[in-house]
Amino acid sequence: MAPGSFAEYTVVPAKFAVPVPSLKPEFLTLLISGTTAYISLKELGDLTEGEKVLVTAAAGGTGQFAVQLSKKAKCHVIGTCSSHEKASFLKSIGCDFPINYKAENVAAVLKKEYPQGVDVVYESVGGEMFNLAVRSLATKGRLIIIGFISGYQTASGLLPVNAGALPAVLLKKSASIRGFFLNHYLSQYQEAMMTLLKMHSNGELMCEVDLGDKSPEGRFIGLESVFRAVDYMYIGKNIGKIVVELSHPVISKL
């Protein structure tokens, strides 16, 4: 949550510290990814039972929580991912309809399976996926933007390709788009963390961690492996939250 996170040690004000029952990397997944999903869906999603929720990059660090929390709200969850392995993971955490965009045409699948559109989109990819999400909204649909990883390395992904048509698309559906930045909701942070920790302790929430065991050069250990972990994230190979072990028992996360 503070600058200088890629370090072996750091100092934070005590008021920002959250007590955890033990020292394990799973808890790192909740600090930003878990709380982002929890607070954004609670404040902006207005989820009700039976609604259809589309989660992009659903097998990633924050997508995994959007899927599980939407299921706890008794919604029907669709998740996009990039491999059969990720699709299997999504099914294991309750996703009703995984879509492997490397093997299927997401737009065609959504149009066929959900002709009336989806009620909520939890979007973190940007670019064409954002455009697709907008087009897939149902009447009174809500799209929550929590990131745009496709544009982090370049200028692309910052704005929808068809930005000029966006007002008309939203107007025709009485739909809405809202951005979410965790720093603007810090007053709810402690409550979110404690709720998520309790859910995890009770076995109600899976916190998937990717330590890099399946990366070409193996597990991410030491500061020198951070650049490998970042590259691994950008090529979309991770399942769950990437965690880099710095010097036991100190760990960092991406």
Coordinates of C-alpha atoms in Angstrom, one line a residue:
M1 CA 0.0 0.0 0.0
A2 CA 3.1 2.3 0.3
P3 CA 5.8 3.4 -2.1
G4 CA 9.0 1.3 -2.0
S5 CA 7.2 -2.1 -1.8
F6 CA 9.9 -3.9 -3.7
A7 CA 12.3 -4.0 -0.7
E8 CA 13.3 -6.6 1.8
Y9 CA 12.1 -4.4 4.7
T10 CA 9.8 -1.4 5.0
V11 CA 8.1 0.7 7.7
V12 CA 4.4 1.4 7.9
P13 CA 2.3 3.4 10.4
A14 CA 0.8 1.0 13.0
K15 CA -2.7 2.3 12.1
F16 CA -2.3 0.7 8.6
A17 CA -1.2 -2.7 9.9
V18 CA -3.7 -5.5 10.0
P19 CA -3.2 -8.5 12.4
V20 CA -3.3 -11.9 10.8
P21 CA -3.5 -15.3 12.5
S22 CA -0.3 -16.6 11.0
L23 CA 2.4 -15.8 8.5
K24 CA 1.5 -17.2 5.1
P25 CA 1.4 -15.7 1.5
E26 CA -2.3 -16.3 1.2
F27 CA -3.0 -13.3 3.4
L28 CA -1.1 -11.0 0.9
T29 CA -3.7 -11.7 -1.7
L30 CA -6.3 -9.9 0.4
L31 CA -4.4 -6.7 1.0
I32 CA -5.2 -5.0 -2.3
S33 CA -6.8 -7.6 -4.6
G34 CA -9.3 -9.0 -2.0
T35 CA -10.3 -5.6 -0.6
T36 CA -10.7 -4.1 -4.1
A37 CA -13.1 -6.8 -5.1
Y38 CA -15.0 -6.7 -1.8
I39 CA -15.4 -3.0 -1.5
S40 CA -16.1 -2.3 -5.2
L41 CA -18.7 -4.9 -5.6
K42 CA -20.3 -3.8 -2.3
E43 CA -20.3 -0.1 -3.1
L44 CA -20.7 0.0 -6.9
G45 CA -22.0 -3.4 -7.9
D46 CA -25.4 -3.4 -6.1
L47 CA -25.5 -7.2 -6.5
T48 CA -28.8 -9.0 -6.1
E49 CA -29.6 -12.7 -6.2
G50 CA -29.8 -14.1 -9.7
E51 CA -28.0 -11.4 -11.5
K52 CA -25.4 -12.2 -14.2
V53 CA -21.9 -11.0 -13.4
L54 CA -19.0 -11.0 -15.9
V55 CA -15.5 -11.0 -14.5
T56 CA -12.6 -10.3 -16.9
A57 CA -9.2 -11.8 -16.1
A58 CA -11.2 -13.9 -13.7
A59 CA -8.3 -16.2 -12.8
G60 CA -6.0 -13.3 -11.8
G61 CA -5.1 -11.8 -8.5
T62 CA -8.3 -9.8 -8.0
G63 CA -10.6 -11.7 -10.4
Q64 CA -10.5 -14.8 -8.2
F65 CA -12.2 -12.8 -5.4
A66 CA -14.7 -11.1 -7.7
V67 CA -15.8 -14.5 -8.8
Q68 CA -16.2 -15.9 -5.3
L69 CA -17.8 -12.9 -3.8
S70 CA -20.3 -12.7 -6.6
K71 CA -21.2 -16.3 -6.0
K72 CA -21.7 -15.6 -2.3
A73 CA -24.2 -13.0 -3.4
K74 CA -26.0 -15.8 -5.3
C75 CA -25.2 -14.4 -8.7
H76 CA -24.5 -16.3 -11.9
V77 CA -20.9 -15.7 -12.7
I78 CA -19.1 -15.7 -16.1
G79 CA -15.3 -15.4 -16.2
T80 CA -12.9 -14.8 -19.0
C81 CA -9.5 -16.4 -19.0
S82 CA -6.6 -17.4 -21.3
S83 CA -6.2 -21.2 -20.9
H84 CA -8.0 -24.5 -20.2
E85 CA -6.1 -24.7 -16.9
K86 CA -7.4 -21.4 -15.8
A87 CA -10.9 -22.4 -16.9
S88 CA -10.7 -25.4 -14.6
F89 CA -9.4 -23.3 -11.8
L90 CA -12.4 -20.9 -12.3
K91 CA -14.8 -23.8 -12.1
S92 CA -13.2 -25.0 -8.8
I93 CA -13.9 -21.6 -7.2
G94 CA -17.5 -21.6 -8.3
C95 CA -17.5 -19.8 -11.7
D96 CA -20.6 -20.9 -13.6
F97 CA -19.4 -20.2 -17.1
P98 CA -15.7 -19.8 -17.8
I99 CA -14.7 -18.5 -21.3
N100 CA -11.2 -19.2 -22.7
Y101 CA -10.7 -16.2 -25.0
K102 CA -7.7 -17.9 -26.6
A103 CA -10.0 -20.7 -27.8
E104 CA -13.4 -19.0 -28.1
N105 CA -14.9 -15.8 -29.4
V106 CA -16.0 -14.1 -26.3
A107 CA -18.4 -11.7 -28.0
A108 CA -20.1 -14.6 -29.9
V109 CA -20.4 -16.7 -26.8
L110 CA -21.9 -13.9 -24.7
K111 CA -24.3 -13.0 -27.4
K112 CA -25.5 -16.6 -27.7
E113 CA -25.6 -17.5 -24.0
Y114 CA -26.7 -14.2 -22.6
P115 CA -28.7 -12.4 -25.4
Q116 CA -30.2 -10.0 -22.8
G117 CA -26.7 -9.0 -21.6
V118 CA -25.0 -9.1 -18.2
D119 CA -26.0 -7.1 -15.2
V120 CA -22.6 -6.3 -13.8
V121 CA -19.1 -6.4 -15.3
Y122 CA -15.9 -6.4 -13.1
E123 CA -13.3 -5.1 -15.6
S124 CA -9.6 -5.0 -15.2
V125 CA -8.2 -5.6 -18.8
G126 CA -9.1 -2.5 -20.8
G127 CA -8.8 -2.0 -24.6
E128 CA -11.0 -4.2 -26.7
M129 CA -12.2 -6.2 -23.7
F130 CA -13.6 -3.0 -22.2
N131 CA -15.5 -2.3 -25.5
L132 CA -16.8 -5.8 -25.4
A133 CA -17.9 -5.4 -21.8
V134 CA -19.8 -2.2 -22.6
R135 CA -21.6 -3.9 -25.5
S136 CA -22.5 -6.8 -23.3
L137 CA -24.2 -4.8 -20.6
A138 CA -27.9 -5.5 -20.0
T139 CA -30.5 -2.7 -19.5
K140 CA -29.5 -0.9 -16.3
G141 CA -26.2 -2.8 -16.3
R142 CA -23.2 -1.6 -14.2
L143 CA -19.6 -1.7 -15.3
I144 CA -16.9 -1.4 -12.7
I145 CA -13.4 -0.5 -13.9
I146 CA -10.7 -1.5 -11.4
G147 CA -7.8 -1.5 -13.8
F148 CA -6.7 -1.8 -17.4
I149 CA -3.7 -4.1 -17.6
S150 CA -3.6 -4.1 -21.4
G151 CA -2.6 -0.4 -21.2
Y152 CA -0.1 -0.4 -18.3
Q153 CA 3.0 -0.7 -20.6
T154 CA 1.7 1.5 -23.4
A155 CA -0.8 4.2 -24.0
S156 CA -3.4 1.7 -25.3
G157 CA -6.1 0.6 -23.1
L158 CA -6.5 3.9 -21.4
L159 CA -9.6 4.8 -23.3
P160 CA -12.2 2.7 -25.2
V161 CA -11.6 2.6 -28.9
N162 CA -15.1 3.7 -29.7
A163 CA -15.1 6.5 -27.1
G164 CA -17.2 8.7 -29.3
A165 CA -20.1 6.2 -29.3
L166 CA -19.9 5.5 -25.6
P167 CA -22.6 8.0 -24.5
A168 CA -25.1 6.7 -26.9
V169 CA -24.4 3.1 -26.0
L170 CA -24.9 3.8 -22.3
L171 CA -28.0 6.0 -22.9
K172 CA -29.7 3.3 -24.9
K173 CA -29.3 0.8 -22.0
S174 CA -29.6 3.2 -19.0
A175 CA -26.3 1.7 -18.1
S176 CA -23.4 3.1 -16.0
I177 CA -19.7 2.9 -15.8
R178 CA -17.9 3.6 -12.6
G179 CA -14.2 3.6 -11.7
F180 CA -12.9 2.2 -8.5
F181 CA -9.6 3.2 -6.8
L182 CA -9.0 1.6 -3.4
N183 CA -7.3 4.6 -1.9
H184 CA -10.6 6.5 -2.1
Y185 CA -12.3 3.9 0.1
L186 CA -9.7 3.5 2.9
S187 CA -12.4 4.3 5.5
Q188 CA -13.8 0.8 4.7
Y189 CA -10.5 -1.0 4.4
Q190 CA -10.2 -2.4 7.9
E191 CA -13.7 -3.8 7.9
A192 CA -13.1 -5.4 4.4
M193 CA -9.9 -7.0 5.5
M194 CA -11.3 -8.4 8.7
T195 CA -14.3 -9.8 6.9
L196 CA -12.1 -11.4 4.2
L197 CA -9.7 -12.9 6.8
K198 CA -12.7 -14.4 8.7
M199 CA -14.1 -15.8 5.5
H200 CA -10.7 -17.4 4.6
S201 CA -10.3 -18.8 8.1
N202 CA -13.8 -20.3 7.9
G203 CA -13.0 -22.0 4.6
E204 CA -15.4 -19.7 2.7
L205 CA -12.8 -18.0 0.6
M206 CA -10.0 -19.4 -1.5
C207 CA -6.8 -17.2 -1.8
E208 CA -4.9 -18.6 -4.7
V209 CA -1.2 -17.8 -4.7
D210 CA 1.2 -18.2 -7.7
L211 CA 4.8 -18.5 -6.5
G212 CA 6.2 -18.9 -10.0
D213 CA 6.8 -22.6 -9.8
K214 CA 5.6 -23.0 -13.4
S215 CA 7.6 -20.1 -14.8
P216 CA 10.5 -21.0 -17.1
E217 CA 13.2 -20.2 -14.4
G218 CA 11.2 -21.5 -11.4
R219 CA 9.9 -20.0 -8.2
F220 CA 10.3 -16.2 -7.6
I221 CA 12.8 -15.9 -4.8
G222 CA 14.8 -12.7 -4.0
L223 CA 14.6 -9.2 -5.2
E224 CA 16.4 -10.1 -8.4
S225 CA 13.4 -12.2 -9.4
V226 CA 10.8 -9.4 -9.2
F227 CA 11.4 -8.5 -12.9
R228 CA 10.6 -12.1 -13.9
A229 CA 7.5 -12.0 -11.8
V230 CA 6.3 -8.7 -13.5
D231 CA 7.0 -10.2 -17.0
Y232 CA 5.1 -13.4 -15.9
M233 CA 2.1 -11.3 -15.0
Y234 CA 2.1 -9.3 -18.2
I235 CA 2.1 -12.4 -20.4
G236 CA -0.9 -13.6 -18.4
K237 CA 0.5 -16.9 -17.1
N238 CA -0.3 -16.5 -13.4
I239 CA -3.3 -18.1 -11.7
G240 CA -4.2 -16.1 -8.6
K241 CA -1.9 -13.5 -7.0
I242 CA 1.8 -13.5 -7.8
V243 CA 3.9 -13.6 -4.7
V244 CA 7.7 -13.1 -4.5
E245 CA 9.6 -14.5 -1.6
L246 CA 12.3 -12.0 -0.6
S247 CA 14.1 -13.4 2.3
H248 CA 12.1 -15.8 4.5
P249 CA 9.8 -14.9 6.2
V250 CA 9.5 -11.6 4.4
I251 CA 7.3 -11.8 1.3
S252 CA 6.1 -9.3 -1.3
K253 CA 3.3 -9.4 -3.8
L254 CA 2.3 -8.3 -7.3

